[in-house]
């Protein structure tokens, strides 16, 4: 890679197109830019930089390719067994259980939480409040609509089959599944940027998976601090299976289940929830 040309592309994207490339790691950005270079048959970074500056359609295409919104219902099913047991224990010891799906993409993770709470007889679903947040407005729009298309590459029914009775929570149509209103009423969505926005407060469980792998280490720590401040004392954090807690925060997040990447905060000044 030509470092200079790569840096020039990243600076242009940040200053002119408003996407904060400096928050993401170089290998992630490079994979996306290289893929656009191939798709546009450009002869390297310099040629692609010229194309990008002059072609608004290519600017849109590159920004689209940066949106890392791969997700699914009950993604990594073994993690959901761990989430189930955390929700059971929170439900047994709290009148209300506030759950935050941070970086929820199109909302399937947040709806999975709400379905699980309804499905499990040991969880009092009426006490569980789910908030889904993301930085992407189009993803949040899909989340609020709660309609997910079946495509050649996405077997939604297979994802949902983690719960035998999933049709209680979604209406299955020919080409899509639609979250039933009784479920969607229990999940709220709002925009939140984990890098620039304030922490929330009073959450018992935060699920923030498959975002840190893309983030520059300098920002990862402050994002995890934002999450720690959003949790009640004794609250839980679930991160992605390929993600780790930086050494500087190992005293803040103690391991609850190392294999499933479930952690617990021992003490914060968490107070009443500001959301949900
Ligand atoms: C790969 S998806 C993860 C979705 C879901 N958590 C999962 O594991 O299936 C990453 C999401 O992070 C969101 N994101 C990127 N930067 C963010 C930020 N600074 N604050 C909040 N969300 C962000 C993206 O818009 C995207 O929807």
GROMACS .gro file of C-alpha atoms and ligand atoms in nm:
model
  303
    1UNK     CA    1   0.000   0.000   0.000
    2UNK     CA    2   0.123   0.351  -0.067
    3UNK     CA    3   0.101   0.504   0.280
    4UNK     CA    4   0.076   0.858   0.152
    5UNK     CA    5  -0.204   0.787  -0.092
    6UNK     CA    6  -0.388   0.578   0.165
    7UNK     CA    7  -0.358   0.858   0.422
    8UNK     CA    8  -0.475   1.111   0.163
    9UNK     CA    9  -0.787   0.904   0.096
   10UNK     CA   10  -0.859   0.874   0.468
   11UNK     CA   11  -0.811   1.250   0.524
   12UNK     CA   12  -1.039   1.334   0.233
   13UNK     CA   13  -1.307   1.098   0.364
   14UNK     CA   14  -1.283   1.250   0.712
   15UNK     CA   15  -1.272   1.619   0.615
   16UNK     CA   16  -1.492   1.625   0.305
   17UNK     CA   17  -1.725   1.329   0.348
   18UNK     CA   18  -1.768   1.346   0.727
   19UNK     CA   19  -1.682   0.984   0.815
   20UNK     CA   20  -1.433   0.973   1.106
   21UNK     CA   21  -1.171   0.741   0.957
   22UNK     CA   22  -0.935   0.821   1.247
   23UNK     CA   23  -1.160   0.622   1.483
   24UNK     CA   24  -1.117   0.299   1.288
   25UNK     CA   25  -0.818   0.075   1.246
   26UNK     CA   26  -0.611   0.096   0.928
   27UNK     CA   27  -0.649  -0.267   0.829
   28UNK     CA   28  -1.028  -0.235   0.835
   29UNK     CA   29  -1.020   0.087   0.630
   30UNK     CA   30  -0.771  -0.065   0.388
   31UNK     CA   31  -0.989  -0.372   0.326
   32UNK     CA   32  -1.281  -0.147   0.233
   33UNK     CA   33  -1.080   0.092   0.017
   34UNK     CA   34  -0.900  -0.194  -0.160
   35UNK     CA   35  -1.229  -0.357  -0.236
   36UNK     CA   36  -1.356  -0.033  -0.398
   37UNK     CA   37  -1.027  -0.007  -0.592
   38UNK     CA   38  -1.094  -0.353  -0.737
   39UNK     CA   39  -1.461  -0.285  -0.805
   40UNK     CA   40  -1.382   0.036  -0.992
   41UNK     CA   41  -1.084  -0.116  -1.177
   42UNK     CA   42  -0.866   0.167  -1.049
   43UNK     CA   43  -0.493   0.128  -1.086
   44UNK     CA   44  -0.395   0.171  -0.724
   45UNK     CA   45  -0.452   0.419  -0.442
   46UNK     CA   46  -0.349   0.736  -0.630
   47UNK     CA   47  -0.584   0.664  -0.920
   48UNK     CA   48  -0.862   0.576  -0.679
   49UNK     CA   49  -0.804   0.899  -0.482
   50UNK     CA   50  -0.855   1.099  -0.804
   51UNK     CA   51  -1.170   0.908  -0.886
   52UNK     CA   52  -1.304   0.957  -0.534
   53UNK     CA   53  -1.248   1.332  -0.539
   54UNK     CA   54  -1.427   1.375  -0.870
   55UNK     CA   55  -1.713   1.127  -0.855
   56UNK     CA   56  -1.997   1.178  -0.603
   57UNK     CA   57  -2.137   0.830  -0.679
   58UNK     CA   58  -1.807   0.673  -0.578
   59UNK     CA   59  -1.809   0.881  -0.260
   60UNK     CA   60  -2.147   0.732  -0.172
   61UNK     CA   61  -2.030   0.381  -0.262
   62UNK     CA   62  -1.722   0.409  -0.040
   63UNK     CA   63  -1.924   0.545   0.253
   64UNK     CA   64  -2.173   0.259   0.212
   65UNK     CA   65  -1.888   0.011   0.215
   66UNK     CA   66  -1.762   0.155   0.545
   67UNK     CA   67  -2.087   0.076   0.722
   68UNK     CA   68  -2.006  -0.234   0.915
   69UNK     CA   69  -2.356  -0.347   0.982
   70UNK     CA   70  -2.334  -0.725   0.954
   71UNK     CA   71  -2.559  -0.867   1.223
   72UNK     CA   72  -2.820  -1.134   1.285
   73UNK     CA   73  -3.078  -1.266   1.529
   74UNK     CA   74  -2.911  -1.469   1.807
   75UNK     CA   75  -2.569  -1.428   1.647
   76UNK     CA   76  -2.329  -1.679   1.810
   77UNK     CA   77  -2.599  -1.891   1.975
   78UNK     CA   78  -2.370  -2.013   2.256
   79UNK     CA   79  -2.333  -1.651   2.372
   80UNK     CA   80  -2.712  -1.631   2.397
   81UNK     CA   81  -2.711  -1.924   2.641
   82UNK     CA   82  -2.484  -1.708   2.858
   83UNK     CA   83  -2.706  -1.401   2.809
   84UNK     CA   84  -3.007  -1.611   2.909
   85UNK     CA   85  -2.847  -1.707   3.237
   86UNK     CA   86  -2.745  -1.344   3.307
   87UNK     CA   87  -3.102  -1.228   3.239
   88UNK     CA   88  -3.241  -1.499   3.467
   89UNK     CA   89  -3.018  -1.393   3.751
   90UNK     CA   90  -3.090  -1.021   3.697
   91UNK     CA   91  -3.463  -1.089   3.678
   92UNK     CA   92  -3.453  -1.289   4.002
   93UNK     CA   93  -3.284  -1.011   4.195
   94UNK     CA   94  -3.421  -0.686   4.044
   95UNK     CA   95  -3.763  -0.534   3.995
   96UNK     CA   96  -3.655  -0.389   3.663
   97UNK     CA   97  -3.385  -0.503   3.426
   98UNK     CA   98  -3.248  -0.240   3.186
   99UNK     CA   99  -3.063  -0.378   2.887
  100UNK     CA  100  -2.870  -0.178   2.627
  101UNK     CA  101  -2.781  -0.323   2.289
  102UNK     CA  102  -2.509  -0.071   2.198
  103UNK     CA  103  -2.412  -0.062   1.829
  104UNK     CA  104  -2.721  -0.271   1.752
  105UNK     CA  105  -2.702  -0.221   1.372
  106UNK     CA  106  -3.047  -0.297   1.224
  107UNK     CA  107  -3.192  -0.400   1.561
  108UNK     CA  108  -3.184  -0.778   1.539
  109UNK     CA  109  -2.967  -0.805   1.851
  110UNK     CA  110  -3.205  -0.583   2.051
  111UNK     CA  111  -3.510  -0.782   1.936
  112UNK     CA  112  -3.329  -1.107   2.020
  113UNK     CA  113  -3.296  -0.981   2.379
  114UNK     CA  114  -3.666  -0.898   2.397
  115UNK     CA  115  -3.764  -1.236   2.249
  116UNK     CA  116  -3.542  -1.421   2.493
  117UNK     CA  117  -3.696  -1.236   2.787
  118UNK     CA  118  -4.043  -1.335   2.669
  119UNK     CA  119  -3.951  -1.689   2.586
  120UNK     CA  120  -3.784  -1.791   2.909
  121UNK     CA  121  -4.025  -1.873   3.193
  122UNK     CA  122  -3.756  -1.785   3.447
  123UNK     CA  123  -3.733  -1.427   3.320
  124UNK     CA  124  -4.007  -1.180   3.410
  125UNK     CA  125  -4.044  -1.017   3.071
  126UNK     CA  126  -4.258  -0.735   3.206
  127UNK     CA  127  -3.956  -0.611   3.402
  128UNK     CA  128  -3.714  -0.613   3.107
  129UNK     CA  129  -3.659  -0.289   2.911
  130UNK     CA  130  -3.446  -0.298   2.598
  131UNK     CA  131  -3.278   0.001   2.435
  132UNK     CA  132  -3.103  -0.038   2.099
  133UNK     CA  133  -2.863   0.232   1.982
  134UNK     CA  134  -2.638   0.280   1.683
  135UNK     CA  135  -2.455   0.559   1.504
  136UNK     CA  136  -2.619   0.476   1.170
  137UNK     CA  137  -2.952   0.642   1.095
  138UNK     CA  138  -3.046   0.401   0.809
  139UNK     CA  139  -2.977   0.104   1.039
  140UNK     CA  140  -3.196   0.259   1.308
  141UNK     CA  141  -3.471   0.321   1.054
  142UNK     CA  142  -3.475  -0.052   0.969
  143UNK     CA  143  -3.467  -0.134   1.340
  144UNK     CA  144  -3.774   0.079   1.408
  145UNK     CA  145  -3.960  -0.074   1.113
  146UNK     CA  146  -3.869  -0.423   1.230
  147UNK     CA  147  -3.897  -0.579   0.885
  148UNK     CA  148  -3.615  -0.810   0.773
  149UNK     CA  149  -3.591  -0.942   0.419
  150UNK     CA  150  -3.490  -1.295   0.337
  151UNK     CA  151  -3.206  -1.297   0.087
  152UNK     CA  152  -2.987  -1.563  -0.070
  153UNK     CA  153  -2.722  -1.494   0.189
  154UNK     CA  154  -2.932  -1.444   0.502
  155UNK     CA  155  -3.123  -1.734   0.644
  156UNK     CA  156  -3.332  -1.541   0.892
  157UNK     CA  157  -3.544  -1.839   0.990
  158UNK     CA  158  -3.231  -2.031   1.074
  159UNK     CA  159  -3.110  -1.744   1.295
  160UNK     CA  160  -3.445  -1.724   1.472
  161UNK     CA  161  -3.465  -2.098   1.527
  162UNK     CA  162  -3.254  -2.050   1.841
  163UNK     CA  163  -3.604  -2.016   1.992
  164UNK     CA  164  -3.844  -2.296   1.903
  165UNK     CA  165  -4.146  -2.068   1.928
  166UNK     CA  166  -4.003  -1.775   1.733
  167UNK     CA  167  -4.321  -1.735   1.531
  168UNK     CA  168  -4.484  -1.601   1.847
  169UNK     CA  169  -4.264  -1.294   1.804
  170UNK     CA  170  -4.238  -1.246   1.426
  171UNK     CA  171  -4.486  -1.273   1.141
  172UNK     CA  172  -4.337  -1.478   0.859
  173UNK     CA  173  -4.421  -1.351   0.511
  174UNK     CA  174  -4.297  -1.481   0.177
  175UNK     CA  175  -3.993  -1.260   0.145
  176UNK     CA  176  -3.952  -1.117   0.494
  177UNK     CA  177  -4.014  -1.152   0.863
  178UNK     CA  178  -4.186  -0.875   1.053
  179UNK     CA  179  -4.149  -0.814   1.427
  180UNK     CA  180  -4.491  -0.841   1.589
  181UNK     CA  181  -4.616  -0.517   1.748
  182UNK     CA  182  -4.635  -0.674   2.096
  183UNK     CA  183  -4.260  -0.728   2.078
  184UNK     CA  184  -4.162  -0.405   1.903
  185UNK     CA  185  -4.347  -0.205   2.168
  186UNK     CA  186  -4.097  -0.331   2.424
  187UNK     CA  187  -3.783  -0.216   2.242
  188UNK     CA  188  -3.679   0.146   2.191
  189UNK     CA  189  -3.419   0.271   1.946
  190UNK     CA  190  -3.219   0.591   1.944
  191UNK     CA  191  -2.900   0.726   1.794
  192UNK     CA  192  -2.593   0.710   2.015
  193UNK     CA  193  -2.227   0.745   1.922
  194UNK     CA  194  -2.011   0.548   2.164
  195UNK     CA  195  -1.711   0.767   2.088
  196UNK     CA  196  -1.858   1.114   2.111
  197UNK     CA  197  -2.179   1.092   2.313
  198UNK     CA  198  -2.219   1.092   2.690
  199UNK     CA  199  -2.252   0.770   2.890
  200UNK     CA  200  -2.599   0.656   2.987
  201UNK     CA  201  -2.681   0.539   3.337
  202UNK     CA  202  -2.844   0.262   3.533
  203UNK     CA  203  -2.806  -0.027   3.291
  204UNK     CA  204  -2.792  -0.382   3.426
  205UNK     CA  205  -2.659  -0.537   3.107
  206UNK     CA  206  -2.485  -0.387   2.803
  207UNK     CA  207  -2.431  -0.594   2.492
  208UNK     CA  208  -2.178  -0.432   2.262
  209UNK     CA  209  -2.047  -0.685   2.015
  210UNK     CA  210  -1.849  -0.677   1.694
  211UNK     CA  211  -1.767  -0.309   1.690
  212UNK     CA  212  -1.437  -0.298   1.883
  213UNK     CA  213  -1.269  -0.519   1.622
  214UNK     CA  214  -1.293  -0.225   1.378
  215UNK     CA  215  -1.195   0.049   1.619
  216UNK     CA  216  -0.858   0.214   1.665
  217UNK     CA  217  -0.720   0.106   2.008
  218UNK     CA  218  -0.703   0.470   2.122
  219UNK     CA  219  -1.082   0.497   2.101
  220UNK     CA  220  -1.167   0.148   2.221
  221UNK     CA  221  -1.065   0.230   2.577
  222UNK     CA  222  -1.280   0.542   2.600
  223UNK     CA  223  -1.577   0.356   2.452
  224UNK     CA  224  -1.544   0.087   2.719
  225UNK     CA  225  -1.518   0.359   2.986
  226UNK     CA  226  -1.842   0.508   2.852
  227UNK     CA  227  -2.002   0.166   2.889
  228UNK     CA  228  -1.862   0.112   3.240
  229UNK     CA  229  -2.012   0.443   3.350
  230UNK     CA  230  -2.347   0.342   3.200
  231UNK     CA  231  -2.369   0.025   3.410
  232UNK     CA  232  -2.504  -0.016   3.761
  233UNK     CA  233  -2.272  -0.168   4.021
  234UNK     CA  234  -2.265  -0.539   3.951
  235UNK     CA  235  -2.391  -0.489   3.594
  236UNK     CA  236  -2.279  -0.709   3.306
  237UNK     CA  237  -2.107  -0.644   2.973
  238UNK     CA  238  -2.103  -0.879   2.675
  239UNK     CA  239  -1.850  -0.810   2.398
  240UNK     CA  240  -1.788  -0.998   2.071
  241UNK     CA  241  -1.618  -1.336   2.077
  242UNK     CA  242  -1.318  -1.203   1.887
  243UNK     CA  243  -1.285  -0.897   2.111
  244UNK     CA  244  -1.085  -0.834   2.429
  245UNK     CA  245  -1.081  -0.594   2.722
  246UNK     CA  246  -0.763  -0.380   2.717
  247UNK     CA  247  -0.522  -0.442   3.010
  248UNK     CA  248  -0.590  -0.094   3.153
  249UNK     CA  249  -0.958  -0.186   3.209
  250UNK     CA  250  -0.915  -0.537   3.346
  251UNK     CA  251  -0.975  -0.412   3.700
  252UNK     CA  252  -1.299  -0.244   3.590
  253UNK     CA  253  -1.442  -0.542   3.405
  254UNK     CA  254  -1.392  -0.868   3.589
  255UNK     CA  255  -1.444  -1.193   3.402
  256UNK     CA  256  -1.783  -1.358   3.448
  257UNK     CA  257  -1.751  -1.605   3.158
  258UNK     CA  258  -1.423  -1.574   2.971
  259UNK     CA  259  -1.515  -1.801   2.681
  260UNK     CA  260  -1.837  -1.613   2.608
  261UNK     CA  261  -1.675  -1.273   2.678
  262UNK     CA  262  -1.915  -1.181   2.956
  263UNK     CA  263  -1.780  -0.937   3.216
  264UNK     CA  264  -1.905  -0.769   3.530
  265UNK     CA  265  -1.839  -0.426   3.677
  266UNK     CA  266  -1.791  -0.424   4.051
  267UNK     CA  267  -1.854  -0.065   4.135
  268UNK     CA  268  -1.968   0.247   3.956
  269UNK     CA  269  -2.189   0.529   4.065
  270UNK     CA  270  -2.480   0.399   3.855
  271UNK     CA  271  -2.812   0.552   3.949
  272UNK     CA  272  -3.163   0.546   3.808
  273UNK     CA  273  -3.170   0.474   3.435
  274UNK     CA  274  -3.189   0.772   3.208
  275UNK     CA  275  -3.332   0.554   2.932
  276UNK     CA  276  -3.608   0.306   2.898
  277LIG     C1  277  -2.086  -0.522   1.291
  277LIG     S1  278  -2.213  -0.424   1.353
  277LIG     C2  279  -2.250  -0.510   1.503
  277LIG     C3  280  -2.397  -0.535   1.519
  277LIG     C4  281  -2.433  -0.621   1.640
  277LIG     N1  282  -2.382  -0.567   1.763
  277LIG     C5  283  -2.385  -0.763   1.621
  277LIG     O1  284  -2.286  -0.803   1.682
  277LIG     O2  285  -2.446  -0.836   1.543
  277LIG     C6  286  -2.129  -0.277   1.407
  277LIG     C7  287  -2.220  -0.157   1.428
  277LIG     O3  288  -2.148  -0.055   1.496
  277LIG     C8  289  -2.200   0.068   1.454
  277LIG     N2  290  -2.105   0.174   1.492
  277LIG     C9  291  -1.990   0.211   1.429
  277LIG     N3  292  -1.930   0.311   1.496
  277LIG    C10  293  -2.008   0.337   1.604
  277LIG    C11  294  -2.000   0.431   1.711
  277LIG     N4  295  -1.899   0.517   1.720
  277LIG     N5  296  -2.099   0.433   1.804
  277LIG    C12  297  -2.205   0.347   1.796
  277LIG     N6  298  -2.218   0.256   1.697
  277LIG    C13  299  -2.120   0.251   1.602
  277LIG    C14  300  -2.219   0.050   1.306
  277LIG     O4  301  -2.309   0.146   1.253
  277LIG    C15  302  -2.272  -0.093   1.300
  277LIG     O5  303  -2.411  -0.096   1.296
   0.00000   0.00000   0.00000
